[in-house]
């Protein structure tokens, strides 16, 4: 039986561990927190998983919260104009529903399931020196912990990483009490774009205290939204969030008037990081090799909501590659080939995300505006969140955008 070590207990690490376990592999997961510590801790992310990523969980039978989590059936965009008025507002329908499950629920539940099924869980921080030993005792070591010392083993790929500084300051609040958007009777992610300032995303979620919503500000560094860095008090964090909504997205602030409150004391998060693509193979001092997973090797800004989706897709690709590899050695060629298969999809997400961080060119503004008049355009935007490769055909180049709009616009 082949022995595999996975360092990290997030979406990719645990999904891959459970998939390998179900195929008879001897899997160990190393994590720096117990399931209870994860469940009772601070929120770790925003997450909205679209149909393709959700299907990977269904395929493994680990979609434990699908019946409880709100079903997100659309994705809407609003754009702020002068005096904080909406100049664009539309919603597209998703072909398959999306869902958001607080990672505190999912990761603690998956970690417990992995252990109950006989998997070995080691609760301990991991240093590069530890991996030097483990690389000699396991057939394959995968690093799925996207922060800290271990990431330094994976060199930045400058050719795929146009930004070397954070492009947004991030601030998250999980809340109860948010009212519905009156424009539609189904649940949708709402993307509110404030040109030159940042973005406000609102998404329904299932959290530790039941259904709620995530309020997520992405602020241009140094701008009026970049005010959360020194805030330690959760109540002050929420107050700032609501004040900024009142100023820049008053239509969303109207949804808070009945009174919103944080889901729990751990329901806020703030930070920033530079989007980066890294080389997938980490070299250890003793000569061993480790394979980077998900955010370790492709960390996009969350402006397009792709982090957990990428993680699920990476885990699915790596699982397939490992199963196909059989009894052969997990050498550098295997590791590079597994990543290349993942990059086939991830490259489209990275290109799209990096494009959305920059001021939009005129033809993209035309597309966003047209979506308010042409439902097929709105729907195609929405479903691009599930399949970013589709943007290649109509989004990036003015000629393709014009041809597409000409094909869907009413004639005569």
Short mmCIF file of C-alpha atoms in Angstrom, two decimals:
data_model
loop_
_atom_site.label_atom_id
_atom_site.label_comp_id
_atom_site.label_asym_id
_atom_site.label_seq_id
_atom_site.Cartn_x
_atom_site.Cartn_y
_atom_site.Cartn_z
CA UNK A 1 0.00 0.00 0.00
CA UNK A 2 1.44 3.36 -1.03
CA UNK A 3 1.97 5.89 1.75
CA UNK A 4 1.09 9.53 1.09
CA UNK A 5 1.48 12.54 3.37
CA UNK A 6 -0.64 15.66 2.90
CA UNK A 7 0.39 18.76 4.86
CA UNK A 8 -2.61 21.04 5.31
CA UNK A 9 -6.28 20.47 6.09
CA UNK A 10 -8.10 22.84 3.77
CA UNK A 11 -10.40 22.30 0.79
CA UNK A 12 -7.73 20.73 -1.44
CA UNK A 13 -5.79 18.81 1.18
CA UNK A 14 -8.77 17.13 2.80
CA UNK A 15 -10.67 16.51 -0.45
CA UNK A 16 -7.58 14.80 -1.85
CA UNK A 17 -6.99 12.87 1.39
CA UNK A 18 -10.55 11.55 1.44
CA UNK A 19 -10.36 10.63 -2.25
CA UNK A 20 -7.08 8.74 -1.84
CA UNK A 21 -8.37 7.05 1.30
CA UNK A 22 -11.45 5.79 -0.53
CA UNK A 23 -9.11 4.25 -3.14
CA UNK A 24 -7.11 2.28 -0.60
CA UNK A 25 -4.09 4.53 -0.05
CA UNK A 26 -2.42 4.87 3.35
CA UNK A 27 -2.83 8.61 3.92
CA UNK A 28 -1.61 10.86 6.72
CA UNK A 29 -2.81 14.44 7.14
CA UNK A 30 -0.73 16.91 9.12
CA UNK A 31 -2.44 20.03 10.41
CA UNK A 32 -1.66 22.63 13.05
CA UNK A 33 -5.20 22.57 14.49
CA UNK A 34 -7.64 19.97 15.73
CA UNK A 35 -11.14 19.70 14.28
CA UNK A 36 -12.56 21.43 17.36
CA UNK A 37 -10.04 24.26 17.09
CA UNK A 38 -11.01 24.77 13.44
CA UNK A 39 -14.73 24.69 14.23
CA UNK A 40 -14.45 27.12 17.15
CA UNK A 41 -11.90 29.45 15.52
CA UNK A 42 -12.03 32.49 13.26
CA UNK A 43 -13.48 32.35 9.75
CA UNK A 44 -10.81 31.39 7.25
CA UNK A 45 -12.14 32.67 3.96
CA UNK A 46 -15.00 33.63 1.76
CA UNK A 47 -16.08 30.80 -0.46
CA UNK A 48 -18.68 30.29 -3.13
CA UNK A 49 -18.32 27.00 -4.95
CA UNK A 50 -19.87 26.64 -8.36
CA UNK A 51 -21.32 23.56 -9.99
CA UNK A 52 -18.15 21.94 -11.35
CA UNK A 53 -16.35 22.20 -8.01
CA UNK A 54 -19.42 20.98 -6.12
CA UNK A 55 -19.59 17.97 -8.42
CA UNK A 56 -16.10 16.90 -7.34
CA UNK A 57 -17.43 16.71 -3.77
CA UNK A 58 -20.50 14.80 -4.89
CA UNK A 59 -18.31 12.33 -6.78
CA UNK A 60 -16.52 11.48 -3.53
CA UNK A 61 -19.69 11.42 -1.45
CA UNK A 62 -18.45 14.19 0.84
CA UNK A 63 -21.11 16.81 0.03
CA UNK A 64 -22.44 16.50 3.58
CA UNK A 65 -24.01 19.98 3.77
CA UNK A 66 -25.61 20.24 0.34
CA UNK A 67 -29.16 19.98 1.66
CA UNK A 68 -28.59 22.61 4.38
CA UNK A 69 -26.61 25.27 2.51
CA UNK A 70 -28.50 27.98 0.60
CA UNK A 71 -28.76 27.33 -3.13
CA UNK A 72 -27.31 30.24 -5.05
CA UNK A 73 -29.03 30.41 -8.43
CA UNK A 74 -27.67 33.64 -9.85
CA UNK A 75 -24.88 36.17 -9.91
CA UNK A 76 -25.53 39.88 -10.17
CA UNK A 77 -23.44 42.94 -10.90
CA UNK A 78 -24.06 46.54 -9.89
CA UNK A 79 -21.82 49.48 -10.78
CA UNK A 80 -21.66 52.69 -8.78
CA UNK A 81 -21.77 55.99 -10.63
CA UNK A 82 -21.82 59.63 -9.51
CA UNK A 83 -23.25 60.31 -6.04
CA UNK A 84 -23.25 56.56 -5.29
CA UNK A 85 -26.14 55.87 -7.65
CA UNK A 86 -26.36 52.59 -9.55
CA UNK A 87 -25.64 53.09 -13.23
CA UNK A 88 -25.65 49.35 -14.03
CA UNK A 89 -27.61 46.60 -12.28
CA UNK A 90 -28.35 43.09 -13.53
CA UNK A 91 -28.37 39.45 -12.48
CA UNK A 92 -27.52 36.37 -14.54
CA UNK A 93 -28.86 32.88 -13.92
CA UNK A 94 -26.52 29.98 -13.22
CA UNK A 95 -26.96 26.74 -15.13
CA UNK A 96 -26.26 24.79 -11.93
CA UNK A 97 -26.60 26.22 -8.44
CA UNK A 98 -23.62 27.34 -6.35
CA UNK A 99 -23.21 27.01 -2.58
CA UNK A 100 -21.11 28.45 0.21
CA UNK A 101 -20.31 26.47 3.36
CA UNK A 102 -18.24 28.13 6.10
CA UNK A 103 -14.90 26.34 5.98
CA UNK A 104 -14.96 25.99 9.75
CA UNK A 105 -17.88 23.59 9.30
CA UNK A 106 -16.53 21.78 6.27
CA UNK A 107 -12.89 21.34 7.27
CA UNK A 108 -13.65 20.22 10.82
CA UNK A 109 -16.26 17.79 9.50
CA UNK A 110 -14.01 16.41 6.78
CA UNK A 111 -11.09 16.06 9.19
CA UNK A 112 -13.25 14.06 11.60
CA UNK A 113 -14.59 11.91 8.76
CA UNK A 114 -11.07 11.18 7.54
CA UNK A 115 -10.05 10.05 11.03
CA UNK A 116 -13.22 7.99 11.54
CA UNK A 117 -12.47 6.15 8.29
CA UNK A 118 -9.05 5.15 9.59
CA UNK A 119 -6.87 7.98 8.32
CA UNK A 120 -4.01 9.18 10.48
CA UNK A 121 -4.21 12.81 11.62
CA UNK A 122 -1.09 14.40 13.11
CA UNK A 123 -1.74 17.73 14.83
CA UNK A 124 1.58 19.51 14.68
CA UNK A 125 3.18 22.47 12.95
CA UNK A 126 5.47 21.43 10.11
CA UNK A 127 8.82 22.96 9.16
CA UNK A 128 10.94 22.37 6.08
CA UNK A 129 13.31 20.30 8.21
CA UNK A 130 10.41 17.98 9.12
CA UNK A 131 9.59 17.45 5.46
CA UNK A 132 13.19 16.49 4.83
CA UNK A 133 12.58 13.42 6.99
CA UNK A 134 9.05 12.70 5.76
CA UNK A 135 10.12 12.75 2.11
CA UNK A 136 12.23 9.67 2.86
CA UNK A 137 9.46 7.80 4.68
CA UNK A 138 6.47 8.46 2.39
CA UNK A 139 6.06 7.65 -1.28
CA UNK A 140 4.68 11.14 -1.95
CA UNK A 141 4.49 14.34 0.10
CA UNK A 142 2.03 17.06 -0.91
CA UNK A 143 2.04 20.54 0.61
CA UNK A 144 -1.46 22.01 0.76
CA UNK A 145 -0.83 24.66 3.42
CA UNK A 146 -0.72 27.96 1.55
CA UNK A 147 0.90 30.13 4.24
CA UNK A 148 4.04 30.16 6.33
CA UNK A 149 7.54 28.79 5.94
CA UNK A 150 6.65 25.86 3.69
CA UNK A 151 5.54 28.11 0.84
CA UNK A 152 9.08 29.48 0.57
CA UNK A 153 10.15 26.16 -0.99
CA UNK A 154 8.15 26.94 -4.10
CA UNK A 155 9.73 29.68 -6.18
CA UNK A 156 7.63 32.44 -7.74
CA UNK A 157 6.99 32.00 -11.47
CA UNK A 158 7.49 35.57 -12.65
CA UNK A 159 6.26 34.79 -16.16
CA UNK A 160 2.81 33.93 -14.75
CA UNK A 161 2.73 36.46 -11.89
CA UNK A 162 2.28 40.02 -13.18
CA UNK A 163 1.75 41.48 -9.70
CA UNK A 164 4.33 41.48 -6.92
CA UNK A 165 2.30 43.46 -4.37
CA UNK A 166 -1.26 43.06 -3.03
CA UNK A 167 -3.87 44.53 -5.35
CA UNK A 168 -6.69 44.65 -2.80
CA UNK A 169 -7.13 45.04 0.95
CA UNK A 170 -9.62 42.40 2.09
CA UNK A 171 -12.26 42.65 4.84
CA UNK A 172 -14.85 39.96 5.59
CA UNK A 173 -17.88 39.88 7.91
CA UNK A 174 -20.22 36.91 8.41
CA UNK A 175 -23.66 38.21 9.44
CA UNK A 176 -27.21 37.30 10.29
CA UNK A 177 -30.19 39.57 9.60
CA UNK A 178 -29.42 40.78 6.07
CA UNK A 179 -32.57 41.38 4.05
CA UNK A 180 -33.13 40.07 0.50
CA UNK A 181 -32.49 42.00 -2.68
CA UNK A 182 -35.95 43.07 -3.93
CA UNK A 183 -35.03 42.71 -7.62
CA UNK A 184 -35.35 38.91 -7.64
CA UNK A 185 -36.88 36.10 -5.59
CA UNK A 186 -33.91 33.71 -5.77
CA UNK A 187 -30.58 33.76 -3.94
CA UNK A 188 -27.65 35.28 -5.79
CA UNK A 189 -24.13 36.44 -5.22
CA UNK A 190 -24.06 40.20 -5.62
CA UNK A 191 -20.93 41.89 -7.03
CA UNK A 192 -20.94 45.66 -6.46
CA UNK A 193 -18.22 47.50 -8.38
CA UNK A 194 -17.12 50.95 -7.19
CA UNK A 195 -14.73 52.20 -9.89
CA UNK A 196 -11.36 53.29 -8.56
CA UNK A 197 -12.32 52.33 -5.01
CA UNK A 198 -12.98 48.59 -4.87
CA UNK A 199 -15.71 45.98 -4.72
CA UNK A 200 -18.34 44.72 -2.30
CA UNK A 201 -19.39 41.08 -2.62
CA UNK A 202 -22.37 39.65 -0.79
CA UNK A 203 -23.09 35.93 -0.78
CA UNK A 204 -25.46 33.64 1.09
CA UNK A 205 -23.69 31.03 3.19
CA UNK A 206 -24.14 28.26 5.73
CA UNK A 207 -22.18 29.10 8.85
CA UNK A 208 -21.73 27.61 12.29
CA UNK A 209 -24.95 29.24 13.55
CA UNK A 210 -27.07 28.46 10.49
CA UNK A 211 -27.77 30.26 7.20
CA UNK A 212 -26.32 33.76 6.92
CA UNK A 213 -24.52 36.08 4.54
CA UNK A 214 -20.93 37.13 3.87
CA UNK A 215 -20.14 40.84 3.41
CA UNK A 216 -16.79 41.11 1.68
CA UNK A 217 -15.04 44.37 0.84
CA UNK A 218 -12.07 44.40 -1.55
CA UNK A 219 -10.42 47.81 -1.39
CA UNK A 220 -7.79 49.37 -3.63
CA UNK A 221 -4.74 49.72 -1.35
CA UNK A 222 -4.45 53.20 0.10
CA UNK A 223 -8.04 54.07 -0.86
CA UNK A 224 -11.12 54.74 1.27
CA UNK A 225 -11.84 51.02 1.80
CA UNK A 226 -8.34 50.29 3.09
CA UNK A 227 -9.21 50.95 6.74
CA UNK A 228 -9.39 47.53 8.37
CA UNK A 229 -5.72 46.73 8.92
CA UNK A 230 -5.49 47.87 12.56
CA UNK A 231 -9.04 46.91 13.60
CA UNK A 232 -9.04 44.17 16.23
CA UNK A 233 -12.56 44.51 17.64
CA UNK A 234 -15.15 42.49 15.62
CA UNK A 235 -17.91 45.00 16.41
CA UNK A 236 -15.80 47.86 15.07
CA UNK A 237 -15.01 45.78 11.97
CA UNK A 238 -18.74 45.35 11.29
CA UNK A 239 -19.45 49.03 11.97
CA UNK A 240 -16.83 50.06 9.42
CA UNK A 241 -18.23 47.56 6.92
CA UNK A 242 -21.73 48.99 7.25
CA UNK A 243 -20.55 52.61 7.13
CA UNK A 244 -18.75 51.92 3.86
CA UNK A 245 -21.84 50.22 2.47
CA UNK A 246 -23.90 53.29 3.36
CA UNK A 247 -21.42 55.54 1.57
CA UNK A 248 -20.61 53.55 -1.55
CA UNK A 249 -23.43 50.98 -2.03
CA UNK A 250 -26.52 52.46 -0.37
CA UNK A 251 -28.83 49.95 -2.10
CA UNK A 252 -27.01 47.16 -0.28
CA UNK A 253 -26.97 49.14 2.97
CA UNK A 254 -30.77 49.26 2.74
CA UNK A 255 -30.75 45.50 3.29
CA UNK A 256 -29.17 46.01 6.73
CA UNK A 257 -31.74 48.42 8.15
CA UNK A 258 -33.67 45.73 10.04
CA UNK A 259 -30.47 45.08 11.95
CA UNK A 260 -27.55 42.82 11.13
CA UNK A 261 -25.19 41.23 13.61
CA UNK A 262 -22.07 39.13 13.37
CA UNK A 263 -22.69 35.40 13.35
CA UNK A 264 -20.12 34.96 16.12
CA UNK A 265 -17.04 36.54 17.67
CA UNK A 266 -14.86 34.82 15.06
CA UNK A 267 -16.93 36.06 12.13
CA UNK A 268 -14.51 38.70 10.79
CA UNK A 269 -11.29 38.54 8.80
CA UNK A 270 -8.96 41.11 7.23
CA UNK A 271 -5.71 40.91 5.29
CA UNK A 272 -4.03 41.18 1.91
CA UNK A 273 -1.66 39.19 -0.26
CA UNK A 274 -0.07 39.44 -3.67
CA UNK A 275 -1.53 37.07 -6.27
CA UNK A 276 1.14 34.64 -7.40
CA UNK A 277 1.83 31.48 -9.39
CA UNK A 278 4.66 29.37 -8.01
CA UNK A 279 6.75 26.52 -9.34
CA UNK A 280 4.99 23.29 -8.31
CA UNK A 281 7.99 21.23 -7.13
CA UNK A 282 9.64 22.09 -3.84
CA UNK A 283 13.21 20.94 -3.27
CA UNK A 284 14.24 19.92 0.25
CA UNK A 285 17.73 20.38 1.73
CA UNK A 286 18.27 16.61 1.70
CA UNK A 287 17.38 16.31 -1.97
CA UNK A 288 13.79 15.16 -1.59
CA UNK A 289 10.91 16.63 -3.56
CA UNK A 290 7.41 17.73 -2.53
CA UNK A 291 4.44 18.72 -4.69
CA UNK A 292 2.56 21.97 -4.07
CA UNK A 293 -1.24 21.94 -4.05
CA UNK A 294 -3.88 24.60 -4.84
CA UNK A 295 -3.09 27.98 -3.17
CA UNK A 296 0.50 26.94 -2.61
CA UNK A 297 1.09 27.03 -6.36
CA UNK A 298 -1.74 29.22 -7.73
CA UNK A 299 -2.96 31.95 -5.37
CA UNK A 300 -5.32 34.34 -7.13
CA UNK A 301 -6.92 37.42 -5.62
CA UNK A 302 -10.44 36.52 -4.40
CA UNK A 303 -12.05 39.18 -6.61
CA UNK A 304 -13.47 36.41 -8.83
CA UNK A 305 -14.29 34.03 -5.98
CA UNK A 306 -12.22 31.16 -7.34
CA UNK A 307 -10.08 30.02 -4.40
CA UNK A 308 -12.16 27.10 -3.17
CA UNK A 309 -13.17 26.22 -6.74
CA UNK A 310 -9.53 26.05 -7.81
CA UNK A 311 -8.72 23.98 -4.73
CA UNK A 312 -11.44 21.44 -5.50
CA UNK A 313 -10.35 21.20 -9.14
CA UNK A 314 -6.68 20.84 -8.18
CA UNK A 315 -7.51 18.03 -5.74
CA UNK A 316 -9.56 16.25 -8.40
CA UNK A 317 -6.78 16.51 -10.99
CA UNK A 318 -4.11 15.33 -8.56
CA UNK A 319 -6.27 12.42 -7.42
CA UNK A 320 -6.72 11.28 -10.99
CA UNK A 321 -3.00 11.66 -11.71
CA UNK A 322 -1.99 9.65 -8.63
CA UNK A 323 -4.44 6.86 -9.38
CA UNK A 324 -3.26 6.64 -12.98
CA UNK A 325 0.40 6.57 -11.91
CA UNK A 326 0.06 3.20 -10.21
CA UNK A 327 3.26 1.84 -8.60
CA UNK A 328 5.70 4.11 -10.44
CA UNK A 329 7.90 6.54 -8.54
CA UNK A 330 6.48 9.97 -7.78
CA UNK A 331 9.43 11.80 -9.29
CA UNK A 332 9.88 15.34 -10.56
CA UNK A 333 8.38 14.47 -13.95
CA UNK A 334 5.23 13.15 -12.29
CA UNK A 335 4.90 16.25 -10.11
CA UNK A 336 5.36 18.66 -13.01
CA UNK A 337 2.94 16.71 -15.20
CA UNK A 338 0.28 16.68 -12.47
CA UNK A 339 0.57 20.43 -12.04
CA UNK A 340 0.50 21.00 -15.80
CA UNK A 341 -2.84 19.17 -15.95
CA UNK A 342 -4.17 21.43 -13.23
CA UNK A 343 -2.76 24.54 -14.93
CA UNK A 344 -4.76 23.71 -18.06
CA UNK A 345 -7.81 24.97 -16.15
CA UNK A 346 -6.17 27.26 -13.59
CA UNK A 347 -4.51 29.41 -16.26
CA UNK A 348 -7.91 30.66 -17.40
CA UNK A 349 -8.90 31.60 -13.86
CA UNK A 350 -5.59 33.39 -13.32
CA UNK A 351 -5.88 35.36 -16.57
CA UNK A 352 -9.45 36.38 -15.81
CA UNK A 353 -8.75 37.30 -12.19
CA UNK A 354 -5.72 39.41 -13.05
CA UNK A 355 -7.74 41.17 -15.73
CA UNK A 356 -10.48 42.02 -13.22
CA UNK A 357 -7.94 43.63 -10.87
CA UNK A 358 -7.02 46.22 -13.51
CA UNK A 359 -9.22 49.11 -14.68
CA UNK A 360 -11.53 47.63 -17.32
CA UNK A 361 -10.97 48.58 -20.97
CA UNK A 362 -13.79 50.12 -22.97
CA UNK A 363 -14.97 46.89 -24.56
CA UNK A 364 -15.32 45.23 -21.14
CA UNK A 365 -17.36 48.19 -19.89
CA UNK A 366 -19.55 47.74 -22.96
CA UNK A 367 -20.04 44.05 -22.13
CA UNK A 368 -20.95 44.79 -18.52
CA UNK A 369 -23.40 47.44 -19.66
CA UNK A 370 -24.91 45.22 -22.33
CA UNK A 371 -25.61 42.51 -19.76
CA UNK A 372 -28.20 44.84 -18.24
CA UNK A 373 -30.12 44.85 -21.52
CA UNK A 374 -29.38 41.38 -22.86
CA UNK A 375 -30.11 38.45 -20.49
CA UNK A 376 -27.93 36.00 -22.48
CA UNK A 377 -24.91 38.22 -21.78
CA UNK A 378 -25.73 38.37 -18.06
CA UNK A 379 -26.13 34.60 -17.96
CA UNK A 380 -22.83 34.05 -19.77
CA UNK A 381 -21.02 36.32 -17.30
CA UNK A 382 -22.53 34.39 -14.39
CA UNK A 383 -21.60 30.99 -15.75
CA UNK A 384 -18.05 32.13 -16.46
CA UNK A 385 -17.54 31.89 -12.70
CA UNK A 386 -17.93 28.13 -13.13
CA UNK A 387 -15.96 27.86 -16.38
CA UNK A 388 -13.48 30.70 -16.80
CA UNK A 389 -12.14 29.20 -20.03
CA UNK A 390 -15.25 30.53 -21.77
CA UNK A 391 -14.03 34.12 -21.36
CA UNK A 392 -11.38 33.42 -24.00
CA UNK A 393 -14.09 33.43 -26.66
CA UNK A 394 -15.71 36.79 -25.99
CA UNK A 395 -14.23 38.82 -23.14
CA UNK A 396 -10.57 39.80 -23.60
CA UNK A 397 -10.38 41.09 -27.16
CA UNK A 398 -12.47 43.99 -28.49
CA UNK A 399 -13.13 42.21 -31.80
CA UNK A 400 -14.45 39.07 -30.14
CA UNK A 401 -16.56 41.14 -27.72
CA UNK A 402 -18.11 43.10 -30.57
CA UNK A 403 -18.79 39.95 -32.57
CA UNK A 404 -20.45 38.31 -29.58
CA UNK A 405 -22.64 41.30 -28.81
CA UNK A 406 -23.61 41.47 -32.47
CA UNK A 407 -24.69 37.83 -32.34
CA UNK A 408 -27.01 38.27 -29.33
CA UNK A 409 -28.32 41.80 -29.85
CA UNK A 410 -31.84 42.16 -31.31
CA UNK A 411 -31.69 42.74 -35.06
CA UNK A 412 -33.24 45.71 -36.79
#
